[in-house]
Amino acid sequence: MRISELSRASGVPTATIKYYLREGLLHSGELTSATQAQYDDGHVARLRLIRALIGPARLSITTAKSVLAAIDAPEGPVLERLGRASMAVSGGEAEAEPAAARELVDQLGWQVEPGSPALVDLEAALTAIDEAQLLLITGGVRRYAELVQRLTVAEMGTVPTETPEAAVRQAVLGTILIEPLLIALRRLALQDAAIRRFGKQHS
Amino acid sequence: MRISELSRASGVPTATIKYYLREGLLHSGELTSATQAQYDDGHVARLRLIRALIGPARLSITTAKSVLAAIDAPEGPVLERLGRASMAVSGGEAEAEPAAARELVDQLGWQVEPGSPALVDLEAALTAIDEAQLLLITGGVRRYAELVQRLTVAEMGTVPTETPEAAVRQAVLGTILIEPLLIALRRLALQDAAIRRFGKQHS
């Protein structure tokens, strides 16, 4: 198909498609003349993927590019690819090992690579909760950790093993696309819980 | 205390404190001369709160200002204040009612105000999951919703009722500060789950 047909099939404007082509997020079509290229269903699927990454997951073009590169990377065992992709999502290796976060993951028995950027995020979250003197639910941070872990074990179970490409794609998209889902569901559930607790009709 | 002492007590640089004063995030000190003001423990606590909002929760100065305004708002029943604060966090009222998200919350029996911005976020998350053809865990989106709901009922239970100020503060900070905690924990738990499933030593 031509670029105009690709635009119709994917719902992405032609100018945006050209931008993705220039930035290297989308692979070129097959040139049929000096000014025309042919695109296929692979391009439609890729555009869907790009839209998913920079839409609700709100990744920057640069981060989306690294994530796509990690998905595309043609070599290495699955675990290594997952590591590279997760680094790309989180924005690079951490410099210092955050003490409170490391203590927590060790207590939980989680295997976490030194230098994981999410450890720095966890440390910042723990510090903020502490500084704001937020009242936590019974069980505290560990209760969140245990619930999250139950989910992630199930989530990792959905990762297909036929090809490393499919495995990395599912793991990376699972990481990225479920985050906005959880945040949106939590905000709505909090709204419901607030109405139930403080609303006029206590139900 | 003087601004230099406030800086030492809070760990926030003097220039940053002056910026927060200009932006109206921090209330002025008591003027003791034309060029000097006195600050107290209330200022130290407020600086902690500001840092918690714009640190790990990554709110913009403008959003932090709306959230603080919602916490400060001196009137209205608790539920109304919570509504205003949650609007401020999520960035304003939604324009069109998102169909798939509304159907889901109705099925779940959640009471959600029309125009809730989180409904739009949920719709975008559902669309992206669909477009990326992400494989979901058994139970799908409903399983996430049910787990999240169990947490939020417990979380809403931590909201104190002595004063409306304290209630709104805990509810708003709980919304904001637990989000980065959940995301960081989830990324670390996924790392652990990936090592367990794909690592050299299957444990």
mmCIF file of C-alpha atoms in Angstrom:
data_model
loop_
_atom_site.group_PDB
_atom_site.id
_atom_site.type_symbol
_atom_site.label_atom_id
_atom_site.label_comp_id
_atom_site.label_asym_id
_atom_site.label_seq_id
_atom_site.Cartn_x
_atom_site.Cartn_y
_atom_site.Cartn_z
ATOM 1 C CA MET A 1 0.000 0.000 0.000
ATOM 2 C CA ARG A 2 1.045 3.625 -0.428
ATOM 3 C CA ILE A 3 1.683 5.993 2.461
ATOM 4 C CA SER A 4 -1.815 7.504 2.094
ATOM 5 C CA GLU A 5 -3.358 4.035 2.370
ATOM 6 C CA LEU A 6 -1.103 3.216 5.322
ATOM 7 C CA SER A 7 -2.379 6.386 6.960
ATOM 8 C CA ARG A 8 -6.002 5.311 6.436
ATOM 9 C CA ALA A 9 -5.341 1.731 7.604
ATOM 10 C CA SER A 10 -3.558 2.842 10.780
ATOM 11 C CA GLY A 11 -5.404 6.063 11.579
ATOM 12 C CA VAL A 12 -2.054 7.878 11.829
ATOM 13 C CA PRO A 13 -1.711 11.098 9.768
ATOM 14 C CA THR A 14 0.737 10.996 6.842
ATOM 15 C CA ALA A 15 2.892 13.781 8.325
ATOM 16 C CA THR A 16 3.239 11.769 11.562
ATOM 17 C CA ILE A 17 4.167 8.620 9.625
ATOM 18 C CA LYS A 18 6.883 10.592 7.801
ATOM 19 C CA TYR A 19 8.165 11.870 11.139
ATOM 20 C CA TYR A 20 8.371 8.295 12.540
ATOM 21 C CA LEU A 21 10.211 7.228 9.356
ATOM 22 C CA ARG A 22 12.748 10.064 9.731
ATOM 23 C CA GLU A 23 13.242 9.267 13.439
ATOM 24 C CA GLY A 24 13.792 5.589 12.654
ATOM 25 C CA LEU A 25 10.862 4.343 14.767
ATOM 26 C CA LEU A 26 9.195 2.923 11.667
ATOM 27 C CA HIS A 27 11.152 0.905 9.091
ATOM 28 C CA SER A 28 11.175 2.217 5.514
ATOM 29 C CA GLY A 29 8.811 0.852 2.878
ATOM 30 C CA GLU A 30 10.026 -0.872 -0.258
ATOM 31 C CA LEU A 31 10.995 1.785 -2.807
ATOM 32 C CA THR A 32 9.047 1.376 -6.072
ATOM 33 C CA SER A 33 10.308 4.624 -7.604
ATOM 34 C CA ALA A 34 12.507 7.543 -6.538
ATOM 35 C CA THR A 35 9.589 9.152 -4.686
ATOM 36 C CA GLN A 36 7.275 6.250 -3.863
ATOM 37 C CA ALA A 37 7.421 3.362 -1.409
ATOM 38 C CA GLN A 38 5.149 0.415 -0.680
ATOM 39 C CA TYR A 39 4.085 -0.417 2.880
ATOM 40 C CA ASP A 40 2.548 -3.611 4.291
ATOM 41 C CA ASP A 41 0.682 -4.987 7.315
ATOM 42 C CA GLY A 42 3.968 -5.009 9.244
ATOM 43 C CA HIS A 43 3.954 -1.218 9.023
ATOM 44 C CA VAL A 44 0.370 -1.021 10.257
ATOM 45 C CA ALA A 45 1.227 -3.219 13.260
ATOM 46 C CA ARG A 46 4.340 -1.182 14.015
ATOM 47 C CA LEU A 47 2.360 2.072 13.939
ATOM 48 C CA ARG A 48 -0.106 0.597 16.453
ATOM 49 C CA LEU A 49 2.826 -0.307 18.687
ATOM 50 C CA ILE A 50 4.374 3.181 18.436
ATOM 51 C CA ARG A 51 1.028 4.757 19.237
ATOM 52 C CA ALA A 52 0.606 2.506 22.265
ATOM 53 C CA LEU A 53 4.046 3.508 23.554
ATOM 54 C CA ILE A 54 3.823 7.261 23.144
ATOM 55 C CA GLY A 55 0.090 7.469 23.831
ATOM 56 C CA PRO A 56 -1.088 6.317 27.275
ATOM 57 C CA ALA A 57 2.359 5.214 28.445
ATOM 58 C CA ARG A 58 3.527 8.778 27.678
ATOM 59 C CA LEU A 59 7.032 7.764 26.648
ATOM 60 C CA SER A 60 9.125 10.402 24.866
ATOM 61 C CA ILE A 61 10.152 9.716 21.248
ATOM 62 C CA THR A 62 13.713 9.048 22.498
ATOM 63 C CA THR A 63 12.569 6.529 25.125
ATOM 64 C CA ALA A 64 10.125 4.898 22.695
ATOM 65 C CA LYS A 65 13.045 4.518 20.279
ATOM 66 C CA SER A 66 15.186 2.745 22.906
ATOM 67 C CA VAL A 67 12.300 0.481 23.867
ATOM 68 C CA LEU A 68 11.637 -0.402 20.220
ATOM 69 C CA ALA A 69 15.382 -1.004 19.725
ATOM 70 C CA ALA A 70 15.356 -3.392 22.697
ATOM 71 C CA ILE A 71 12.363 -5.218 21.199
ATOM 72 C CA ASP A 72 14.076 -5.387 17.807
ATOM 73 C CA ALA A 73 17.543 -6.381 19.109
ATOM 74 C CA PRO A 74 18.317 -9.579 17.212
ATOM 75 C CA GLU A 75 20.554 -11.376 19.708
ATOM 76 C CA GLY A 76 21.181 -12.472 23.290
ATOM 77 C CA PRO A 77 19.181 -14.681 25.655
ATOM 78 C CA VAL A 78 15.676 -13.566 26.652
ATOM 79 C CA LEU A 79 16.690 -12.448 30.150
ATOM 80 C CA GLU A 80 19.407 -10.142 28.787
ATOM 81 C CA ARG A 81 16.993 -8.606 26.298
ATOM 82 C CA LEU A 82 14.431 -8.076 29.042
ATOM 83 C CA GLY A 83 17.110 -6.348 31.103
ATOM 84 C CA ARG A 84 18.059 -4.027 28.227
ATOM 85 C CA ALA A 85 14.423 -3.221 27.493
ATOM 86 C CA SER A 86 13.631 -2.527 31.136
ATOM 87 C CA MET A 87 16.678 -0.215 31.363
ATOM 88 C CA ALA A 88 15.404 1.628 28.292
ATOM 89 C CA VAL A 89 11.941 2.083 29.828
ATOM 90 C CA SER A 90 13.305 3.343 33.125
ATOM 91 C CA GLY A 91 15.906 5.651 31.626
ATOM 92 C CA GLY A 92 19.390 4.311 32.235
ATOM 93 C CA GLU A 93 21.449 2.800 35.018
ATOM 94 C CA ALA A 94 21.357 4.220 38.545
ATOM 95 C CA GLU A 95 24.561 5.642 40.007
ATOM 96 C CA ALA A 96 24.450 4.969 43.739
ATOM 97 C CA GLU A 97 22.767 1.976 45.382
ATOM 98 C CA PRO A 98 19.760 3.286 47.339
ATOM 99 C CA ALA A 99 19.924 1.875 50.874
ATOM 100 C CA ALA A 100 16.298 1.699 52.033
ATOM 101 C CA ALA A 101 15.051 0.299 48.715
ATOM 102 C CA ARG A 102 17.787 -2.359 48.654
ATOM 103 C CA GLU A 103 16.970 -3.380 52.232
ATOM 104 C CA LEU A 104 13.304 -3.777 51.321
ATOM 105 C CA VAL A 105 13.835 -5.901 48.194
ATOM 106 C CA ASP A 106 16.346 -8.061 50.087
ATOM 107 C CA GLN A 107 13.813 -8.608 52.888
ATOM 108 C CA LEU A 108 11.237 -9.549 50.261
ATOM 109 C CA GLY A 109 13.703 -11.998 48.729
ATOM 110 C CA TRP A 110 13.477 -10.338 45.310
ATOM 111 C CA GLN A 111 16.411 -10.755 42.946
ATOM 112 C CA VAL A 112 17.161 -7.245 41.738
ATOM 113 C CA GLU A 113 20.249 -6.254 39.758
ATOM 114 C CA PRO A 114 22.430 -3.563 41.332
ATOM 115 C CA GLY A 115 22.000 -0.315 39.390
ATOM 116 C CA SER A 116 18.319 -0.921 38.548
ATOM 117 C CA PRO A 117 16.701 2.485 37.955
ATOM 118 C CA ALA A 118 13.487 1.273 39.619
ATOM 119 C CA LEU A 119 15.462 0.938 42.876
ATOM 120 C CA VAL A 120 16.132 4.688 42.759
ATOM 121 C CA ASP A 121 12.435 5.320 42.065
ATOM 122 C CA LEU A 122 11.497 3.090 45.002
ATOM 123 C CA GLU A 123 13.917 4.955 47.296
ATOM 124 C CA ALA A 124 12.409 8.303 46.242
ATOM 125 C CA ALA A 125 8.873 6.986 46.818
ATOM 126 C CA LEU A 126 9.780 5.650 50.285
ATOM 127 C CA THR A 127 11.456 8.962 51.209
ATOM 128 C CA ALA A 128 8.451 11.010 50.085
ATOM 129 C CA ILE A 129 6.000 8.802 52.010
ATOM 130 C CA ASP A 130 8.212 9.196 55.056
ATOM 131 C CA GLU A 131 8.643 12.966 54.709
ATOM 132 C CA ALA A 132 4.936 13.573 54.108
ATOM 133 C CA GLN A 133 4.196 11.353 57.138
ATOM 134 C CA LEU A 134 1.597 9.525 55.094
ATOM 135 C CA LEU A 135 -0.544 7.064 57.058
ATOM 136 C CA LEU A 136 -0.150 3.626 55.498
ATOM 137 C CA ILE A 137 -2.574 0.723 55.361
ATOM 138 C CA THR A 138 -2.091 -2.206 57.762
ATOM 139 C CA GLY A 139 0.976 -4.127 56.655
ATOM 140 C CA GLY A 140 2.502 -0.977 55.164
ATOM 141 C CA VAL A 141 4.732 -1.050 52.138
ATOM 142 C CA ARG A 142 5.136 -4.834 52.383
ATOM 143 C CA ARG A 143 1.433 -5.343 51.748
ATOM 144 C CA TYR A 144 1.705 -3.382 48.485
ATOM 145 C CA ALA A 145 4.807 -5.373 47.591
ATOM 146 C CA GLU A 146 3.118 -8.718 48.189
ATOM 147 C CA LEU A 147 0.036 -7.845 46.131
ATOM 148 C CA VAL A 148 2.176 -6.496 43.298
ATOM 149 C CA GLN A 149 4.332 -9.616 43.341
ATOM 150 C CA ARG A 150 1.324 -11.907 43.035
ATOM 151 C CA LEU A 151 0.289 -9.964 39.923
ATOM 152 C CA THR A 152 3.732 -9.908 38.319
ATOM 153 C CA VAL A 153 4.226 -13.662 38.678
ATOM 154 C CA ALA A 154 0.948 -14.112 36.769
ATOM 155 C CA GLU A 155 2.027 -11.459 34.256
ATOM 156 C CA MET A 156 5.380 -13.080 33.590
ATOM 157 C CA GLY A 157 3.437 -16.297 32.983
ATOM 158 C CA THR A 158 1.790 -14.668 29.942
ATOM 159 C CA VAL A 159 5.170 -14.150 28.234
ATOM 160 C CA PRO A 160 5.338 -16.524 25.247
ATOM 161 C CA THR A 161 8.540 -18.471 24.697
ATOM 162 C CA GLU A 162 8.259 -19.433 21.003
ATOM 163 C CA THR A 163 10.588 -16.638 19.910
ATOM 164 C CA PRO A 164 12.754 -14.209 21.897
ATOM 165 C CA GLU A 165 11.149 -11.336 19.923
ATOM 166 C CA ALA A 166 7.661 -12.289 21.082
ATOM 167 C CA ALA A 167 8.893 -12.723 24.661
ATOM 168 C CA VAL A 168 10.531 -9.302 24.851
ATOM 169 C CA ARG A 169 7.592 -7.624 23.121
ATOM 170 C CA GLN A 170 5.080 -9.022 25.615
ATOM 171 C CA ALA A 171 7.283 -8.326 28.656
ATOM 172 C CA VAL A 172 8.083 -4.747 27.645
ATOM 173 C CA LEU A 173 4.565 -3.848 26.566
ATOM 174 C CA GLY A 174 3.216 -5.535 29.685
ATOM 175 C CA THR A 175 5.451 -3.366 31.854
ATOM 176 C CA ILE A 176 4.517 -0.165 30.060
ATOM 177 C CA LEU A 177 0.844 -0.586 29.190
ATOM 178 C CA ILE A 178 -0.333 -1.999 32.514
ATOM 179 C CA GLU A 179 1.096 0.959 34.475
ATOM 180 C CA PRO A 180 -1.402 3.570 33.208
ATOM 181 C CA LEU A 181 -4.173 0.967 33.582
ATOM 182 C CA LEU A 182 -3.313 0.449 37.267
ATOM 183 C CA ILE A 183 -3.054 4.189 37.955
ATOM 184 C CA ALA A 184 -6.382 4.978 36.254
ATOM 185 C CA LEU A 185 -8.171 2.062 37.981
ATOM 186 C CA ARG A 186 -6.741 3.132 41.340
ATOM 187 C CA ARG A 187 -7.902 6.733 40.976
ATOM 188 C CA LEU A 188 -11.403 5.584 40.032
ATOM 189 C CA ALA A 189 -11.519 3.030 42.832
ATOM 190 C CA LEU A 190 -10.423 5.736 45.298
ATOM 191 C CA GLN A 191 -13.260 7.922 44.060
ATOM 192 C CA ASP A 192 -15.723 5.096 44.676
ATOM 193 C CA ALA A 193 -14.214 4.371 48.097
ATOM 194 C CA ALA A 194 -14.432 8.070 49.039
ATOM 195 C CA ILE A 195 -18.106 8.224 48.052
ATOM 196 C CA ARG A 196 -18.801 5.081 50.059
ATOM 197 C CA ARG A 197 -16.991 6.439 53.106
ATOM 198 C CA PHE A 198 -17.882 10.132 52.991
ATOM 199 C CA GLY A 199 -20.879 10.309 50.669
ATOM 200 C CA LYS A 200 -24.361 11.338 51.762
ATOM 201 C CA GLN A 201 -25.732 7.837 51.429
ATOM 202 C CA HIS A 202 -23.399 5.595 53.403
ATOM 203 C CA SER A 203 -23.699 2.332 51.528
ATOM 204 C CA MET B 1 13.829 31.346 62.207
ATOM 205 C CA ARG B 2 15.326 33.251 59.268
ATOM 206 C CA ILE B 3 15.232 32.018 55.687
ATOM 207 C CA SER B 4 18.802 30.691 55.954
ATOM 208 C CA GLU B 5 17.812 28.645 59.021
ATOM 209 C CA LEU B 6 14.643 27.461 57.287
ATOM 210 C CA SER B 7 16.850 26.297 54.430
ATOM 211 C CA ARG B 8 19.080 24.324 56.813
ATOM 212 C CA ALA B 9 16.089 22.861 58.705
ATOM 213 C CA SER B 10 14.318 21.734 55.536
ATOM 214 C CA GLY B 11 17.256 20.906 53.286
ATOM 215 C CA VAL B 12 15.762 23.120 50.570
ATOM 216 C CA PRO B 13 18.124 25.754 49.075
ATOM 217 C CA THR B 14 17.308 29.413 49.838
ATOM 218 C CA ALA B 15 16.830 30.243 46.155
ATOM 219 C CA THR B 16 14.272 27.427 45.843
ATOM 220 C CA ILE B 17 12.431 28.635 48.962
ATOM 221 C CA LYS B 18 12.246 32.141 47.446
ATOM 222 C CA TYR B 19 10.867 30.623 44.242
ATOM 223 C CA TYR B 20 8.140 28.749 46.163
ATOM 224 C CA LEU B 21 7.282 31.983 48.016
ATOM 225 C CA ARG B 22 6.980 33.918 44.730
ATOM 226 C CA GLU B 23 4.840 31.130 43.213
ATOM 227 C CA GLY B 24 2.571 31.086 46.261
ATOM 228 C CA LEU B 25 3.224 27.432 47.125
ATOM 229 C CA LEU B 26 4.713 28.462 50.471
ATOM 230 C CA HIS B 27 2.992 31.045 52.686
ATOM 231 C CA SER B 28 4.995 34.168 53.583
ATOM 232 C CA GLY B 29 6.839 34.456 56.870
ATOM 233 C CA GLU B 30 6.046 37.133 59.432
ATOM 234 C CA LEU B 31 7.770 40.363 58.409
ATOM 235 C CA THR B 32 10.122 41.645 61.144
ATOM 236 C CA SER B 33 11.598 44.434 59.011
ATOM 237 C CA ALA B 34 11.318 45.616 55.415
ATOM 238 C CA THR B 35 13.755 42.945 54.237
ATOM 239 C CA GLN B 36 13.475 40.191 56.847
ATOM 240 C CA ALA B 37 10.836 37.625 57.722
ATOM 241 C CA GLN B 38 10.538 34.969 60.398
ATOM 242 C CA TYR B 39 9.571 31.368 59.530
ATOM 243 C CA ASP B 40 8.356 28.559 61.775
ATOM 244 C CA ASP B 41 7.849 24.784 61.878
ATOM 245 C CA GLY B 42 4.756 25.180 59.698
ATOM 246 C CA HIS B 43 7.047 26.363 56.915
ATOM 247 C CA VAL B 44 9.365 23.396 57.392
ATOM 248 C CA ALA B 45 6.396 20.989 57.168
ATOM 249 C CA ARG B 46 5.036 22.754 54.096
ATOM 250 C CA LEU B 47 8.409 22.531 52.339
ATOM 251 C CA ARG B 48 8.462 18.767 52.996
ATOM 252 C CA LEU B 49 5.017 18.517 51.479
ATOM 253 C CA ILE B 50 5.998 20.527 48.382
ATOM 254 C CA ARG B 51 9.086 18.379 47.932
ATOM 255 C CA ALA B 52 6.998 15.210 48.194
ATOM 256 C CA LEU B 53 4.619 16.495 45.511
ATOM 257 C CA ILE B 54 7.122 17.674 42.929
ATOM 258 C CA GLY B 55 9.734 15.039 43.724
ATOM 259 C CA PRO B 56 8.698 11.398 43.195
ATOM 260 C CA ALA B 57 5.126 12.228 42.177
ATOM 261 C CA ARG B 58 6.633 14.428 39.435
ATOM 262 C CA LEU B 59 3.836 16.996 39.521
ATOM 263 C CA SER B 60 4.475 20.276 37.708
ATOM 264 C CA ILE B 61 4.613 23.466 39.790
ATOM 265 C CA THR B 62 1.190 24.402 38.392
ATOM 266 C CA THR B 63 -0.387 21.068 39.329
ATOM 267 C CA ALA B 64 1.303 21.065 42.748
ATOM 268 C CA LYS B 65 -0.186 24.528 43.283
ATOM 269 C CA SER B 66 -3.729 23.299 42.491
ATOM 270 C CA VAL B 67 -3.288 20.279 44.745
ATOM 271 C CA LEU B 68 -2.031 22.460 47.601
ATOM 272 C CA ALA B 69 -4.928 24.856 47.003
ATOM 273 C CA ALA B 70 -7.359 21.934 47.255
ATOM 274 C CA ILE B 71 -5.719 20.855 50.522
ATOM 275 C CA ASP B 72 -5.871 24.423 51.848
ATOM 276 C CA ALA B 73 -9.437 25.169 50.701
ATOM 277 C CA PRO B 74 -11.197 26.271 53.874
ATOM 278 C CA GLU B 75 -14.735 25.149 53.138
ATOM 279 C CA GLY B 76 -17.096 22.495 51.839
ATOM 280 C CA PRO B 77 -17.769 18.919 52.987
ATOM 281 C CA VAL B 78 -14.918 16.407 52.840
ATOM 282 C CA LEU B 79 -16.256 14.612 49.762
ATOM 283 C CA GLU B 80 -16.412 17.842 47.765
ATOM 284 C CA ARG B 81 -12.867 18.765 48.767
ATOM 285 C CA LEU B 82 -11.670 15.303 47.783
ATOM 286 C CA GLY B 83 -13.334 15.736 44.427
ATOM 287 C CA ARG B 84 -11.656 19.102 43.851
ATOM 288 C CA ALA B 85 -8.270 17.758 44.897
ATOM 289 C CA SER B 86 -8.576 14.693 42.691
ATOM 290 C CA MET B 87 -9.540 16.923 39.726
ATOM 291 C CA ALA B 88 -6.426 19.006 40.406
ATOM 292 C CA VAL B 89 -4.178 15.931 40.458
ATOM 293 C CA SER B 90 -5.608 14.546 37.252
ATOM 294 C CA GLY B 91 -5.615 17.838 35.384
ATOM 295 C CA GLY B 92 -9.153 19.053 34.838
ATOM 296 C CA GLU B 93 -12.506 17.750 33.744
ATOM 297 C CA ALA B 94 -12.854 15.393 30.800
ATOM 298 C CA GLU B 95 -14.873 16.542 27.801
ATOM 299 C CA ALA B 96 -16.519 13.440 26.337
ATOM 300 C CA GLU B 97 -17.618 10.401 28.338
ATOM 301 C CA PRO B 98 -15.358 7.486 27.342
ATOM 302 C CA ALA B 99 -17.548 4.512 26.479
ATOM 303 C CA ALA B 100 -15.424 1.441 27.265
ATOM 304 C CA ALA B 101 -14.174 2.883 30.553
ATOM 305 C CA ARG B 102 -17.695 3.814 31.645
ATOM 306 C CA GLU B 103 -18.961 0.343 30.796
ATOM 307 C CA LEU B 104 -16.194 -1.227 32.890
ATOM 308 C CA VAL B 105 -16.739 0.908 36.004
ATOM 309 C CA ASP B 106 -20.491 0.355 35.742
ATOM 310 C CA GLN B 107 -19.955 -3.413 35.548
ATOM 311 C CA LEU B 108 -17.709 -3.153 38.594
ATOM 312 C CA GLY B 109 -20.403 -1.195 40.410
ATOM 313 C CA TRP B 110 -18.060 1.724 41.070
ATOM 314 C CA GLN B 111 -19.625 5.140 41.637
ATOM 315 C CA VAL B 112 -17.667 7.439 39.334
ATOM 316 C CA GLU B 113 -18.639 11.031 38.545
ATOM 317 C CA PRO B 114 -19.203 11.819 34.865
ATOM 318 C CA GLY B 115 -16.285 13.915 33.599
ATOM 319 C CA SER B 116 -13.671 12.246 35.809
ATOM 320 C CA PRO B 117 -10.306 12.664 34.098
ATOM 321 C CA ALA B 118 -9.246 9.183 35.267
ATOM 322 C CA LEU B 119 -12.029 7.748 33.058
ATOM 323 C CA VAL B 120 -10.269 9.237 30.031
ATOM 324 C CA ASP B 121 -6.957 7.771 31.231
ATOM 325 C CA LEU B 122 -8.628 4.382 31.674
ATOM 326 C CA GLU B 123 -10.117 4.541 28.169
ATOM 327 C CA ALA B 124 -6.677 5.351 26.706
ATOM 328 C CA ALA B 125 -5.064 2.493 28.655
ATOM 329 C CA LEU B 126 -7.739 0.013 27.487
ATOM 330 C CA THR B 127 -7.346 1.156 23.871
ATOM 331 C CA ALA B 128 -3.559 0.813 23.970
ATOM 332 C CA ILE B 129 -3.748 -2.691 25.493
ATOM 333 C CA ASP B 130 -6.199 -3.630 22.779
ATOM 334 C CA GLU B 131 -4.193 -2.106 19.917
ATOM 335 C CA ALA B 132 -0.920 -3.636 21.089
ATOM 336 C CA GLN B 133 -2.745 -7.000 21.402
ATOM 337 C CA LEU B 134 -1.206 -7.439 24.829
ATOM 338 C CA LEU B 135 -1.790 -10.855 26.411
ATOM 339 C CA LEU B 136 -3.547 -10.336 29.745
ATOM 340 C CA ILE B 137 -3.441 -12.449 32.900
ATOM 341 C CA THR B 138 -6.362 -14.766 33.670
ATOM 342 C CA GLY B 139 -9.321 -12.630 34.636
ATOM 343 C CA GLY B 140 -8.051 -9.752 32.507
ATOM 344 C CA VAL B 141 -8.644 -6.136 33.401
ATOM 345 C CA ARG B 142 -11.261 -7.108 36.007
ATOM 346 C CA ARG B 143 -8.632 -8.925 38.052
ATOM 347 C CA TYR B 144 -6.531 -5.753 38.217
ATOM 348 C CA ALA B 145 -9.633 -3.780 39.131
ATOM 349 C CA GLU B 146 -10.577 -6.130 41.953
ATOM 350 C CA LEU B 147 -7.094 -6.127 43.487
ATOM 351 C CA VAL B 148 -6.855 -2.349 43.226
ATOM 352 C CA GLN B 149 -10.280 -1.960 44.824
ATOM 353 C CA ARG B 150 -9.320 -4.101 47.794
ATOM 354 C CA LEU B 151 -6.335 -1.800 48.367
ATOM 355 C CA THR B 152 -8.234 1.458 47.976
ATOM 356 C CA VAL B 153 -10.931 0.467 50.460
ATOM 357 C CA ALA B 154 -8.127 -0.113 53.000
ATOM 358 C CA GLU B 155 -6.467 3.150 51.944
ATOM 359 C CA MET B 156 -9.628 5.191 52.342
ATOM 360 C CA GLY B 157 -9.877 3.656 55.817
ATOM 361 C CA THR B 158 -6.645 5.445 56.814
ATOM 362 C CA VAL B 159 -8.184 8.880 56.142
ATOM 363 C CA PRO B 160 -8.642 10.638 59.499
ATOM 364 C CA THR B 161 -11.928 12.413 60.172
ATOM 365 C CA GLU B 162 -10.950 14.823 62.994
ATOM 366 C CA THR B 163 -10.638 17.764 60.608
ATOM 367 C CA PRO B 164 -11.500 18.165 56.917
ATOM 368 C CA GLU B 165 -7.949 19.501 56.335
ATOM 369 C CA ALA B 166 -6.376 16.309 57.678
ATOM 370 C CA ALA B 167 -8.792 14.176 55.649
ATOM 371 C CA VAL B 168 -8.061 15.901 52.359
ATOM 372 C CA ARG B 169 -4.319 15.967 53.030
ATOM 373 C CA GLN B 170 -4.182 12.199 53.662
ATOM 374 C CA ALA B 171 -6.467 11.352 50.711
ATOM 375 C CA VAL B 172 -4.595 13.547 48.225
ATOM 376 C CA LEU B 173 -1.128 12.559 49.371
ATOM 377 C CA GLY B 174 -2.217 8.922 49.452
ATOM 378 C CA THR B 175 -3.366 9.152 45.842
ATOM 379 C CA ILE B 176 -0.172 10.832 44.695
ATOM 380 C CA LEU B 177 2.568 9.238 46.785
ATOM 381 C CA ILE B 178 1.414 5.620 46.495
ATOM 382 C CA GLU B 179 1.418 5.745 42.677
ATOM 383 C CA PRO B 180 5.226 5.947 42.247
ATOM 384 C CA LEU B 181 5.568 3.337 45.015
ATOM 385 C CA LEU B 182 3.340 0.893 43.120
ATOM 386 C CA ILE B 183 5.095 1.511 39.799
ATOM 387 C CA ALA B 184 8.588 1.074 41.291
ATOM 388 C CA LEU B 185 7.568 -2.069 43.214
ATOM 389 C CA ARG B 186 5.963 -3.511 40.085
ATOM 390 C CA ARG B 187 9.053 -2.960 37.928
ATOM 391 C CA LEU B 188 11.265 -4.583 40.560
ATOM 392 C CA ALA B 189 8.856 -7.491 41.051
ATOM 393 C CA LEU B 190 8.781 -8.005 37.268
ATOM 394 C CA GLN B 191 12.576 -8.127 37.264
ATOM 395 C CA ASP B 192 12.479 -10.805 39.968
ATOM 396 C CA ALA B 193 9.734 -12.728 38.141
ATOM 397 C CA ALA B 194 11.742 -12.594 34.888
ATOM 398 C CA ILE B 195 14.856 -13.944 36.596
ATOM 399 C CA ARG B 196 12.812 -16.736 38.161
ATOM 400 C CA ARG B 197 11.214 -17.646 34.847
ATOM 401 C CA PHE B 198 14.076 -17.083 32.391
ATOM 402 C CA GLY B 199 17.209 -17.017 34.595
ATOM 403 C CA LYS B 200 19.944 -19.647 34.411
ATOM 404 C CA GLN B 201 19.024 -21.080 37.788
ATOM 405 C CA HIS B 202 15.314 -21.825 37.667
ATOM 406 C CA SER B 203 14.378 -21.359 41.296
#
